[in-house]
Coordinates of C-alpha atoms in Angstrom, one line a residue:
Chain A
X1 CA 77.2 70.8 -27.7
X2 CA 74.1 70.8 -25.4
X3 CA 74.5 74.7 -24.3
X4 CA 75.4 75.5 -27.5
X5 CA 72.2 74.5 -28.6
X6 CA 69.9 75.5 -25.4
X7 CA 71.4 79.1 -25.5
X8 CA 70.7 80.9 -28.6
X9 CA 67.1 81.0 -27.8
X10 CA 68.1 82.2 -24.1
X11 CA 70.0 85.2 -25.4
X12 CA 67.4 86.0 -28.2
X13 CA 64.6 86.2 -25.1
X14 CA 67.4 88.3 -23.3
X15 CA 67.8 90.6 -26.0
X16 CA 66.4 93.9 -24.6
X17 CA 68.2 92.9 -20.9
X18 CA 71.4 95.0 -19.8
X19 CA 74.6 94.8 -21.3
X20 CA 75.6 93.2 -18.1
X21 CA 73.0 90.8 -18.1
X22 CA 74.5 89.4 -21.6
X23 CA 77.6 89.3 -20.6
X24 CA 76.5 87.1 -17.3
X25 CA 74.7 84.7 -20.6
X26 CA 77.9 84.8 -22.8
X27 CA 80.5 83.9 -20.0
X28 CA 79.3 79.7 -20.1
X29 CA 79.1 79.9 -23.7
X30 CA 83.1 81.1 -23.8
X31 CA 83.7 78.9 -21.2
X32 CA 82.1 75.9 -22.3
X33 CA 84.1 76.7 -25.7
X34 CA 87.4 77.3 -24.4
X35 CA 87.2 74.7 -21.7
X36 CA 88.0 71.8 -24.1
X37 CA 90.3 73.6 -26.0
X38 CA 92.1 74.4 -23.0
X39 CA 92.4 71.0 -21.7
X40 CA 93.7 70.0 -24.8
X41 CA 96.0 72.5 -26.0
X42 CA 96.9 73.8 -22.5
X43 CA 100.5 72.0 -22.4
X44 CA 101.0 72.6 -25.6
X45 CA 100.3 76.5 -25.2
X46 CA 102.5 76.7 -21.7
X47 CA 105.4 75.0 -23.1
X48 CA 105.7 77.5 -26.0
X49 CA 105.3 80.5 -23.7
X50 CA 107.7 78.6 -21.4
X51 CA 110.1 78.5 -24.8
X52 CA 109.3 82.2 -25.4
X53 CA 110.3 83.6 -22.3
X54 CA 112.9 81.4 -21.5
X55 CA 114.4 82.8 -24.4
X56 CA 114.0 86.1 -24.6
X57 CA 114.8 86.4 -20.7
X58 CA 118.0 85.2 -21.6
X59 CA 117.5 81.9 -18.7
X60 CA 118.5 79.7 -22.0
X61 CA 121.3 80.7 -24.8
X62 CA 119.2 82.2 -27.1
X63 CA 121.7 81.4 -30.2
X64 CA 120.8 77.9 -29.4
X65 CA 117.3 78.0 -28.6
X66 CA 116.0 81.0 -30.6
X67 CA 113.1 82.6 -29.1
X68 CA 109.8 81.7 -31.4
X69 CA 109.0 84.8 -33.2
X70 CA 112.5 84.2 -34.5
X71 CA 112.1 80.8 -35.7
X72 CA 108.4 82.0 -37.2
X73 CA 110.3 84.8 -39.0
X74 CA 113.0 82.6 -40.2
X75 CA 110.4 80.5 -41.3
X76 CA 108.5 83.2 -43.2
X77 CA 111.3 84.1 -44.7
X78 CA 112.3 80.9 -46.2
X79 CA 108.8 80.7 -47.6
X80 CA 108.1 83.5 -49.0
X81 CA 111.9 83.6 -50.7
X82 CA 110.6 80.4 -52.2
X83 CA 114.0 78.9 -50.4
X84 CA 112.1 76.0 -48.6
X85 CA 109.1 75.9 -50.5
X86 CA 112.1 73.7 -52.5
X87 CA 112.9 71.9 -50.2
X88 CA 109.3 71.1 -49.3
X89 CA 108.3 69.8 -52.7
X90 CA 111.5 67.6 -53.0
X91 CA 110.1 65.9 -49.7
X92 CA 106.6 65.7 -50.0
X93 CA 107.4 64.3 -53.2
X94 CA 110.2 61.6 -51.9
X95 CA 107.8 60.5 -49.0
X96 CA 104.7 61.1 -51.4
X97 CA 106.2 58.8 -53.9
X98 CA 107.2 56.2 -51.2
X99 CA 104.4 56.5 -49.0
X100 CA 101.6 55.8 -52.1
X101 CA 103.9 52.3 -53.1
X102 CA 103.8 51.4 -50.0
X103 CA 100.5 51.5 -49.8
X104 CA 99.7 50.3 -53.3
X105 CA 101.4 47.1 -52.8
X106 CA 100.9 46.6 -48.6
X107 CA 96.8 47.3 -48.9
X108 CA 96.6 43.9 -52.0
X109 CA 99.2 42.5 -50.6
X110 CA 98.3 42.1 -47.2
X111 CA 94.6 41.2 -47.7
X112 CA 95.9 38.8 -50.1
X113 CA 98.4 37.1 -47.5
X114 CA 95.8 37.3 -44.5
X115 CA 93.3 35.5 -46.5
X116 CA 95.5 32.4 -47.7
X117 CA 97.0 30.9 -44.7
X118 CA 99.5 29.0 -46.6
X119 CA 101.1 31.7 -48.3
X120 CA 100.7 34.1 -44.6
X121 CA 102.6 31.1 -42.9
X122 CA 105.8 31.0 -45.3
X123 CA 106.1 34.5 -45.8
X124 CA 105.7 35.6 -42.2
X125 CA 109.6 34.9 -40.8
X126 CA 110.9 36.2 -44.2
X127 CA 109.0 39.4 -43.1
X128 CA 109.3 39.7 -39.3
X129 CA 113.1 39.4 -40.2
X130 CA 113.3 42.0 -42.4
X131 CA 110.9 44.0 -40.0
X132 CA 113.4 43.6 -37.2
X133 CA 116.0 45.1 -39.4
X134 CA 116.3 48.6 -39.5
X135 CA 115.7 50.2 -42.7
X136 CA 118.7 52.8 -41.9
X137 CA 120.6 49.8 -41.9
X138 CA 120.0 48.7 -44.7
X139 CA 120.3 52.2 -46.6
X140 CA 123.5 51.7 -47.3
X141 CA 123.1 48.4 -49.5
X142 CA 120.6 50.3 -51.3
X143 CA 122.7 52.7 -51.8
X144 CA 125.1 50.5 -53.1
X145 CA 122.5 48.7 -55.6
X146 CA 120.6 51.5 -56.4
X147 CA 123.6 54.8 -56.2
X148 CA 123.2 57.8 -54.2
X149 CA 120.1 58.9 -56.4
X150 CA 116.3 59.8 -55.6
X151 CA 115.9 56.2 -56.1
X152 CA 117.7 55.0 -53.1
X153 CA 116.2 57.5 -51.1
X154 CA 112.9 57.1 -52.0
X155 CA 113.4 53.0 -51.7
X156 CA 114.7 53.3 -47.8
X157 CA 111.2 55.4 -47.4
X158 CA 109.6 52.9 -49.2
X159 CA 111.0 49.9 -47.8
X160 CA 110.2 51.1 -44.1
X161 CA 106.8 52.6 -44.4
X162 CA 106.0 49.5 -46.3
X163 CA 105.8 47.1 -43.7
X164 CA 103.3 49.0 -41.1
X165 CA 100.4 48.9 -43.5
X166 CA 101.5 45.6 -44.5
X167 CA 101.1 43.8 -41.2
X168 CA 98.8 45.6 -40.0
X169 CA 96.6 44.8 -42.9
X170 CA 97.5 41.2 -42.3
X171 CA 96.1 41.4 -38.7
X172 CA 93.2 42.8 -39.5
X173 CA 91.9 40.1 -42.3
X174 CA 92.9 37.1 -40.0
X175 CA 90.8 38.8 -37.1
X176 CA 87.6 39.3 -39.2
X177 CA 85.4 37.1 -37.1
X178 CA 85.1 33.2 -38.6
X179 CA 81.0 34.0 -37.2
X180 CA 80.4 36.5 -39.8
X181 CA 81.8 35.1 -42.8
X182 CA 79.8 31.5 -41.6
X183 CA 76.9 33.9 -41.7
X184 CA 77.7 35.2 -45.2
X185 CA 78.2 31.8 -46.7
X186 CA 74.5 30.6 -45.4
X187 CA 73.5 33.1 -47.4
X188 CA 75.0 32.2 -50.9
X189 CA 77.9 34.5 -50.6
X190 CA 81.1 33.0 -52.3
X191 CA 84.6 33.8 -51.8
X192 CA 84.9 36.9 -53.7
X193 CA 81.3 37.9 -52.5
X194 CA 82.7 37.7 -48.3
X195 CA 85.6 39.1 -49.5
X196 CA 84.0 42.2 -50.9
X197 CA 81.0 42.2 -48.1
X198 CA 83.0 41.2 -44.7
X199 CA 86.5 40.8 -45.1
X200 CA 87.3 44.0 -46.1
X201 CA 85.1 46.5 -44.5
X202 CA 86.1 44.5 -41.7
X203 CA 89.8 45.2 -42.0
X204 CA 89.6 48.5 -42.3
X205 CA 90.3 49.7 -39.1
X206 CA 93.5 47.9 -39.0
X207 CA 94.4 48.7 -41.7
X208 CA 94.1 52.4 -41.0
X209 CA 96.4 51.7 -38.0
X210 CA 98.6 50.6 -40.4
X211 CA 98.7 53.7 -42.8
X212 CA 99.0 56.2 -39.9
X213 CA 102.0 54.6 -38.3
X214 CA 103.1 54.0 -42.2
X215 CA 102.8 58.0 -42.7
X216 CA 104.6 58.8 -39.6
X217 CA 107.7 56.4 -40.3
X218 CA 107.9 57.9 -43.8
X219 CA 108.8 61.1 -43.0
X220 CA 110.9 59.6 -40.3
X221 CA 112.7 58.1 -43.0
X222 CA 112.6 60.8 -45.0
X223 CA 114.7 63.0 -42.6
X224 CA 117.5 59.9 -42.4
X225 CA 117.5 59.8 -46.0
X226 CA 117.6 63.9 -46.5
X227 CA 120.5 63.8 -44.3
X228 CA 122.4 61.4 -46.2
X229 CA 124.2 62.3 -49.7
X230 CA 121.2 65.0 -50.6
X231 CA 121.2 68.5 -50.9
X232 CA 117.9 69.3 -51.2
X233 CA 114.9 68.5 -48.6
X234 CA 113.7 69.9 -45.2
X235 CA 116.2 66.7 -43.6
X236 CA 119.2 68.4 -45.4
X237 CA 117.9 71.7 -44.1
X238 CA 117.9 70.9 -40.4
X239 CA 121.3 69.3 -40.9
X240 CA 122.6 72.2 -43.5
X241 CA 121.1 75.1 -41.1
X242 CA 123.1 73.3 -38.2
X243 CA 126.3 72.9 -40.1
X244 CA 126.3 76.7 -41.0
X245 CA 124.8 77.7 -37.9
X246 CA 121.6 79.1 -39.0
X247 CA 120.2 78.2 -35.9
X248 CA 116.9 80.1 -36.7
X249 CA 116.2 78.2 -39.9
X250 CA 117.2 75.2 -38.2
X251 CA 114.4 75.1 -36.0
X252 CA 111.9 76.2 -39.1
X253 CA 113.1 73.3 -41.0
X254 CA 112.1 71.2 -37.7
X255 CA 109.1 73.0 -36.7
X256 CA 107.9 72.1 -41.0
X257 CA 108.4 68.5 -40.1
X258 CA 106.2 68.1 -37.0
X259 CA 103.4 70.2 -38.5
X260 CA 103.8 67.9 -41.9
X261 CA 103.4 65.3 -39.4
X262 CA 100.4 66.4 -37.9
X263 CA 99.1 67.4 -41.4
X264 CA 98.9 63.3 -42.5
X265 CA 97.8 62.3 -39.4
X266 CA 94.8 64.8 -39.6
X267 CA 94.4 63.8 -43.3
X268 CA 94.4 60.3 -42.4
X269 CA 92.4 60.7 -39.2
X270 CA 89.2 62.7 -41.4
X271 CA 89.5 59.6 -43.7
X272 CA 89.0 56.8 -41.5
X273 CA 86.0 58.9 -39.6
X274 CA 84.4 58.7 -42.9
X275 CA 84.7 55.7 -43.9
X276 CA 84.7 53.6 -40.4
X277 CA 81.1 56.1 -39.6
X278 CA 79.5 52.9 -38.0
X279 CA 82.7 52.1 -36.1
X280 CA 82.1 55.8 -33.7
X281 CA 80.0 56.5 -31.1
X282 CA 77.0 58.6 -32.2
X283 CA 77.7 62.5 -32.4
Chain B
X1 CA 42.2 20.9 -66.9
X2 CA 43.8 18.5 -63.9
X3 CA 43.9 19.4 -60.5
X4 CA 47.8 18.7 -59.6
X5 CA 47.8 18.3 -55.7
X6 CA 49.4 20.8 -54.0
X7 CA 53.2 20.7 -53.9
X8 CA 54.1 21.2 -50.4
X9 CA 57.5 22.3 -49.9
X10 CA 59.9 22.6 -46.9
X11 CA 60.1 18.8 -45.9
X12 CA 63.0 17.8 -44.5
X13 CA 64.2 13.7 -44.0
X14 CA 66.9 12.7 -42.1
X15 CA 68.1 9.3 -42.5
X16 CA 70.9 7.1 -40.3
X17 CA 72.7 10.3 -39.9
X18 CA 76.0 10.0 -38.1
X19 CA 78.8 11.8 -37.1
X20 CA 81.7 12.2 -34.5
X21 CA 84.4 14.7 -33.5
X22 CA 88.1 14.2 -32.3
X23 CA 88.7 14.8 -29.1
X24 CA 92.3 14.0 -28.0
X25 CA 93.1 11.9 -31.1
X26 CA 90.1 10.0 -30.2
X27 CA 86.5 10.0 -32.0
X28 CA 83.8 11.1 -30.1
X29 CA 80.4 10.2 -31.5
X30 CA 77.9 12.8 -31.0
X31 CA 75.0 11.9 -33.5
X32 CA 74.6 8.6 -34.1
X33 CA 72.2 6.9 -36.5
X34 CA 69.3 9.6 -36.0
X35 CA 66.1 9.7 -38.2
X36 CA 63.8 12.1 -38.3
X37 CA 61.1 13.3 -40.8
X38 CA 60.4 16.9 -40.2
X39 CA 56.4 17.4 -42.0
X40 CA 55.8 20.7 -44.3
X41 CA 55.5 23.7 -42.4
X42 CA 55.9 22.0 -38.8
X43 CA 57.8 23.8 -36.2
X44 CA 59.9 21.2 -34.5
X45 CA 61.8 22.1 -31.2
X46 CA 65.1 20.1 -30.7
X47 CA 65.9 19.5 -26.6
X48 CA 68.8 17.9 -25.0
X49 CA 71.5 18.3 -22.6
X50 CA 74.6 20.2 -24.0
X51 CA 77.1 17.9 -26.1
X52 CA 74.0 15.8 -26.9
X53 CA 74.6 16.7 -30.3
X54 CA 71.9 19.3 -31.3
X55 CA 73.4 22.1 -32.7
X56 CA 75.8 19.4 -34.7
X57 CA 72.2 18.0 -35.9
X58 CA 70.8 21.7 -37.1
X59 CA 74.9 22.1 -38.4
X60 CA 74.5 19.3 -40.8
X61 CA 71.0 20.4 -42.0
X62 CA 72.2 23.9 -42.3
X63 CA 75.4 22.5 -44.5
X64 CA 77.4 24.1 -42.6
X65 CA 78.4 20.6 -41.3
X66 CA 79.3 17.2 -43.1
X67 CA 77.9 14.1 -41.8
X68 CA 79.9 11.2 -41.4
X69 CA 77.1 8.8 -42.1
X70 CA 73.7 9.3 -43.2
X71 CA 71.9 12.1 -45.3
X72 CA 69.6 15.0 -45.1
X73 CA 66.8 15.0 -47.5
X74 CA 65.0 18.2 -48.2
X75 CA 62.0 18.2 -50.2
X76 CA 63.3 14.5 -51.5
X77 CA 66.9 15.7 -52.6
X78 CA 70.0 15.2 -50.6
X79 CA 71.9 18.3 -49.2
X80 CA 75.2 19.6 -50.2
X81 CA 76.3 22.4 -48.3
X82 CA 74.3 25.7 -47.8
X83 CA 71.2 26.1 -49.9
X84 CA 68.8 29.5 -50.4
X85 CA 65.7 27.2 -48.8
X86 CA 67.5 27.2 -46.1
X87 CA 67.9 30.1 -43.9
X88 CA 69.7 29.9 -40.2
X89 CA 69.7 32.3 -37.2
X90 CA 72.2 31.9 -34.7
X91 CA 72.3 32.4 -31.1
X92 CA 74.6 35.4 -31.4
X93 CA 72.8 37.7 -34.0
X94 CA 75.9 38.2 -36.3
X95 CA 75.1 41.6 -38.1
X96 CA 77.8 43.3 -40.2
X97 CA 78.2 46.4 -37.4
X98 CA 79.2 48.7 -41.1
X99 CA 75.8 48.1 -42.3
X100 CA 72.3 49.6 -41.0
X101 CA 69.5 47.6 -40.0
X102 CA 67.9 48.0 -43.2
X103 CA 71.2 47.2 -45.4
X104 CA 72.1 44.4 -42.9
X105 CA 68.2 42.9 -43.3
X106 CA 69.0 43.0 -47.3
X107 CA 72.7 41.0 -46.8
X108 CA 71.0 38.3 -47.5
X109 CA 68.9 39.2 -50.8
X110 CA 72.0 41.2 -52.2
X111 CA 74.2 38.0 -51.8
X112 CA 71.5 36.1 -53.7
X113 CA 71.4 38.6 -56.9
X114 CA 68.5 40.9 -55.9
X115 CA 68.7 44.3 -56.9
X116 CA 69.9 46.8 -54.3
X117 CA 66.8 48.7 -54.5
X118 CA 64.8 45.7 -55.0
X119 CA 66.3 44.1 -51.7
X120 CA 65.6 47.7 -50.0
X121 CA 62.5 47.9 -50.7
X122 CA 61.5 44.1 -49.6
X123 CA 64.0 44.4 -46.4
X124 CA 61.9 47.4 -45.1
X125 CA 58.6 45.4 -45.0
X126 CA 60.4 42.7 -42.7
X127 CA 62.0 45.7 -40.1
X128 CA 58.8 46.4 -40.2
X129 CA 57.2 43.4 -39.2
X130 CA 59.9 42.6 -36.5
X131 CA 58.5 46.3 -35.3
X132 CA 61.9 48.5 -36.1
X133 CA 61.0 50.8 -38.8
X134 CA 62.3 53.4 -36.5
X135 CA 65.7 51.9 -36.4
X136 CA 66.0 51.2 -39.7
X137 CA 69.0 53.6 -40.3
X138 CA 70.8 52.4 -36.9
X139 CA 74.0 51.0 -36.3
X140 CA 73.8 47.3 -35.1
X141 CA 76.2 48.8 -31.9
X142 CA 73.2 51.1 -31.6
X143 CA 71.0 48.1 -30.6
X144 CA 69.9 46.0 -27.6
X145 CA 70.3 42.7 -27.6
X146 CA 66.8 42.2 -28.2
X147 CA 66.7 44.3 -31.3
X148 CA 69.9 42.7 -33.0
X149 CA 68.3 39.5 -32.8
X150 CA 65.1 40.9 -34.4
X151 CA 67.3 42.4 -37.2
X152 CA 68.8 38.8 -37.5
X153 CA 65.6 37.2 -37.5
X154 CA 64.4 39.6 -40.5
X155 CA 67.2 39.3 -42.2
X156 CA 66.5 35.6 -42.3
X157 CA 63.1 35.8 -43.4
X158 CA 63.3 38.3 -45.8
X159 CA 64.8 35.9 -48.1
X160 CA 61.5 33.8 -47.9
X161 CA 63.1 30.3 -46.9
X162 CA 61.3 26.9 -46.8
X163 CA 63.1 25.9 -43.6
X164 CA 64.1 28.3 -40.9
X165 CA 66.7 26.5 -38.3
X166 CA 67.3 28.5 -35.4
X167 CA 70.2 27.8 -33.1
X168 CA 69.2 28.7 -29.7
X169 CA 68.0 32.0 -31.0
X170 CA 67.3 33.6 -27.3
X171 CA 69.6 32.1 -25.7
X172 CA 71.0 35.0 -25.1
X173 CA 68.8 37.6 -24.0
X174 CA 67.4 38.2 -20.7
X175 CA 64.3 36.4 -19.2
X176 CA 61.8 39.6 -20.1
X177 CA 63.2 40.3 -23.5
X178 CA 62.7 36.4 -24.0
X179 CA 59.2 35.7 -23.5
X180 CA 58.1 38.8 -25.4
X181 CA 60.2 37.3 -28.5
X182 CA 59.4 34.1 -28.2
X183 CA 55.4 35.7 -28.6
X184 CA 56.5 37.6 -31.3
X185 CA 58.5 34.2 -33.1
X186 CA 54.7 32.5 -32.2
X187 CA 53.0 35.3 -34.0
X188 CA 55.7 35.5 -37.2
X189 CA 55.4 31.7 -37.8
X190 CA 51.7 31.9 -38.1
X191 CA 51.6 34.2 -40.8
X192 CA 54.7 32.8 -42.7
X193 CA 54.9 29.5 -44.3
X194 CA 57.8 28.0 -42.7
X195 CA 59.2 24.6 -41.7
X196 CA 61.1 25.5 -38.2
X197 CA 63.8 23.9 -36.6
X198 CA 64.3 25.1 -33.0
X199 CA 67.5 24.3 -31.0
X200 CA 67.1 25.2 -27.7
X201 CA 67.5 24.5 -23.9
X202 CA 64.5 26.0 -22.8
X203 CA 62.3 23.3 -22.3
X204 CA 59.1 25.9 -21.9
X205 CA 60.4 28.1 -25.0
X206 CA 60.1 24.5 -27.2
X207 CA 56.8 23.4 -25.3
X208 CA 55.5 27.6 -26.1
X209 CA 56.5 27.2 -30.0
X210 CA 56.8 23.7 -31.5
X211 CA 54.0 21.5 -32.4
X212 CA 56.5 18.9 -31.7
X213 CA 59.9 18.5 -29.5
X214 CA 62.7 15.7 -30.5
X215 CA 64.6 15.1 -26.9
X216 CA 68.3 14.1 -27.7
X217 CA 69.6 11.3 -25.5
X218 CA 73.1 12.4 -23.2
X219 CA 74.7 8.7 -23.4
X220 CA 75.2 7.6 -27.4
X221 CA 72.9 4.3 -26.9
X222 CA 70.0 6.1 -25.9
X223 CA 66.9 6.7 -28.3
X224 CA 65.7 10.1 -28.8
X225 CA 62.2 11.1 -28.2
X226 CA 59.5 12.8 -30.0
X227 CA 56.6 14.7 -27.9
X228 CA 53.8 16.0 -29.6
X229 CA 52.6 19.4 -27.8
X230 CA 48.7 19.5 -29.3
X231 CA 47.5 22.7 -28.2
X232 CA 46.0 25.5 -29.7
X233 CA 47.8 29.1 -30.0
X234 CA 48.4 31.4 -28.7
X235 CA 49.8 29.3 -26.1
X236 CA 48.9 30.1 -22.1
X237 CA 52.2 29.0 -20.1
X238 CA 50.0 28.3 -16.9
X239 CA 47.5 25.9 -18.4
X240 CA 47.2 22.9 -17.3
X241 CA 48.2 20.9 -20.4
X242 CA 51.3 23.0 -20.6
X243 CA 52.4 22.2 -17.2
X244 CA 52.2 18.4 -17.5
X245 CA 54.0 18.7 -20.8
X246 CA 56.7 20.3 -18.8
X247 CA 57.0 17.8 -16.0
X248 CA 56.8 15.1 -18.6
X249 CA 59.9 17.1 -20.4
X250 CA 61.6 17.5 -17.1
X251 CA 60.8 13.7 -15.9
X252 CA 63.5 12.8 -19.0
X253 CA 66.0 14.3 -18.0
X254 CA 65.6 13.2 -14.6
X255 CA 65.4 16.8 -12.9
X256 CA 61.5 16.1 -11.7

């Protein structure tokens, strides 16, 4: 950040000096740009050229790990056939669907339950019981209620993603510190007032915690669910691909899930910078 | 045309005011039968060893306590819970860390029904006068210690209250950073019309600020004392009057 600023003038004084000169000027500038990156990035980048070559040295089967301009190409292909894009929509719109009720209901719900301790204290077992029960578990009852449908699917989603933002949101309105809403009240501020003022820009932290590990169980789910009575979805993909040995696509279908992944965390990550501002360090 | 005298506001009469905790199943008095009439824009400093009961006694006038016995009158009417003539700083400064010094200063206006812009605009003048304009956009995790107690003593003031009761306001903050606020307190109570209400146990930050000290007895028999401190301000810690006030202060609790 620093050099970035402190060099432009540099090179602008430097303008008329040797080309060599500006390249001696330019090498920190790359450096202190790539440096970061490559901390960051630089296990991530070696285990794909480790993938790469590994494959197309022939040191791993390549029909069972394709080498990645394969899996790219399979993936292009799927995409622009309009073949996944399919598949994609069904999903987004499965965990979409799921992911937005969970939220709907865990955000009220929880800051509802946090704040009333005797509602929090009969509820809780109910719901660390059905926490500690695996929602893949349980798909099959849902199944049975609800038949082999979208609806069932998107419930199981639903039903696990549900309780992350739940709790978490929970935590975070019993944790609001008793010193701050004391405060609030010596100034006139009633219930719905400290609710509104403190409670819940206190919470949200948590309850961001909550929505990010909600996002990444629902499409967790989602593959379970894909994989399960449907014949649509990237989940059914993965397993369909397998089944017909498409090992190419296979690896797509997987490679679609961890960058959708990565997409909601990055979505939700942005979010919470901009609304939890005072909660960073300075820039 | 009658000339109605002057209705001085911000007195405060406490009157065989009781109360006890439970400790263990057991009560355990901690005020018992105090009185005390606090006079119209008088700072009073509160002294006593800890669990004598002080910050339970600026609690209860806060209404942020319930007596068991007793009652606090201010300005003739008994208290019920908080009250917007009453404003309280506490030893911790307690800003919303979301908010900027200049929204956290108007927390307490906004609460009360004052126009956001409104409570803006009369917020600034008190970051001002507790000498942070240039911090007014900050983050309270941006802040020194010293600072986030200024923020929390504009915040209080801004809201123009008859009685200020501070809970061991600098109890916190290092010896440096003290003195220098407890000047600046001395200087901001001159120019505001306040009844104060000090709880501290810094026997030379009461003798520096109050015009009078109440000493809390430790055992539950004892009588509590009033000192007046009759000097003029700004107050010089090495005079002599100051010094005998303090080994008078330190004679009652037995540490001279």
């Amino acid at each position: 950040m620093t050099l970035e600023n402190v060099n432009p003038p540099l090179t602008t004084n430097f303008r008329l000096a040797s080309a060599g000169r500006t390249g001696v000027t330019m090498a920190p500038r790359l450096r202190a740009l790539i440096g970061p990156l490559l901390s960051r990035y630089g296990l991530v980048l070696s285990f794909l050229v480790l993938w790469q070559v590994s494959s197309s040295q022939g040191w791993v089967n390549p029909a069972v790990f394709p080498s990645l301009d394969v899996i790219l190409a399979a993936l292009w292909d799927g995409i622009a056939s309009g073949a996944l894009l399919d598949d994609i929509a069904i999903s987004l719109q499965r965990s979409g669907i799921a992911f937005a009720s969970a939220v709907a209901i865990g955000i009220p719900l929880g800051l509802f339950m946090g704040q009333v301790k005797a509602i929090e204290q009969a509820l809780d077992p109910l719901l660390q019981f059905f926490r500690q029960t695996s929602a893949l578990a349980l798909y099959p009852v849902f199944i049975l209620l609800l038949g082999l449908g979208e609806t069932s699917k998107v419930f199981v989603i639903f039903w696990a993603t549900l309780f992350p933002t739940l709790l978490s949101t929970i935590g975070g309105v019993k944790e609001v510190d008793t010193k701050l809403i004391e405060m609030a009240r010596t100034y006139g501020a009633g219930r719905l007032t400290t609710f509104r003022r403190v409670v819940l820009p206190a919470s949200v932290p948590a309850i961001f915690v909550g929505l990010r590990l909600s996002a990444t169980t629902a499409l967790l789910l989602l593959i379970a669910a894909e994989m399960i009575g449907a014949n649509k979805g990237i989940g059914f993909q993965v397993m369909n691909a397998q089944y017909n040995f498409q090992i190419p696509l296979m690896f797509a279908a997987i490679l679609l899930l961890a960058l959708l992944g990565l997409a909601a965390n990055a979505v939700l990550v942005l979010l919470q910078r901009r609304l939890c501002r005072w909660s960073q360090p300075s820039p | 045309m009658s000339f109605a005298p002057e209705i001085r506001r911000g007195e405060v009469t406490i009157r065989h005011l009781s109360k006890s905790f439970t400790l263990n199943g057991r009560p355990l008095p901690v005020l018992k039968d105090v009185n005390l009439h606090i006079r119209s824009g008088e700072s009073l400093a509160i002294v006593g060893a800890s669990g004598s009961g002080k910050t339970t006694l600026l609690r209860v006038m806060a209404g942020l306590d319930e007596a068991d016995a007793g009652e606090v009158l201010i300005d003739g009417k008994a208290v019920r819970g908080v009250g917007a003539e009453r404003a309280v700083i506490f030893q911790e400064p307690r800003l919303l860390p979301w908010l900027t010094v200049i929204d956290n200063v108007a927390f307490g206006l906004e609460t009360r029904g004052v126009s956001r812009e409104e409570a803006k605009t009369r917020a600034r003048r008190y970051v001002q006068l507790v000498g942070l304009q240039q911090f007014e956009n900050a983050y309270p995790r941006q802040l020194s210690g010293g600072m986030a107690q200024r923020v929390g003593i504009a915040r209080a003031l801004v809201v123009q209250p008859e009685i200020l009761l501070l809970d061991e306001p600098l109890g916190a903050l290092d010896a440096m950073t003290k003195i220098s606020m407890q000047q600046e307190l001395a200087r901001i109570w001159r120019d505001e019309d306040v009844t104060t209400v000090l709880v501290t146990h810094d026997l030379e930050e009461a003798i520096y600020l109050a015009d009078r000290i109440l000493i809390l007895p430790r055992e539950k028999g004892g009588e509590p004392r009033l000192i007046e401190i009759d000097m003029p301000r700004p107050r010089d810690r090495s005079a002599r009057e100051f010094v005998r006030h303090r080994e008078e202060l330190l004679n009652l609790f037995g540490l001279h």
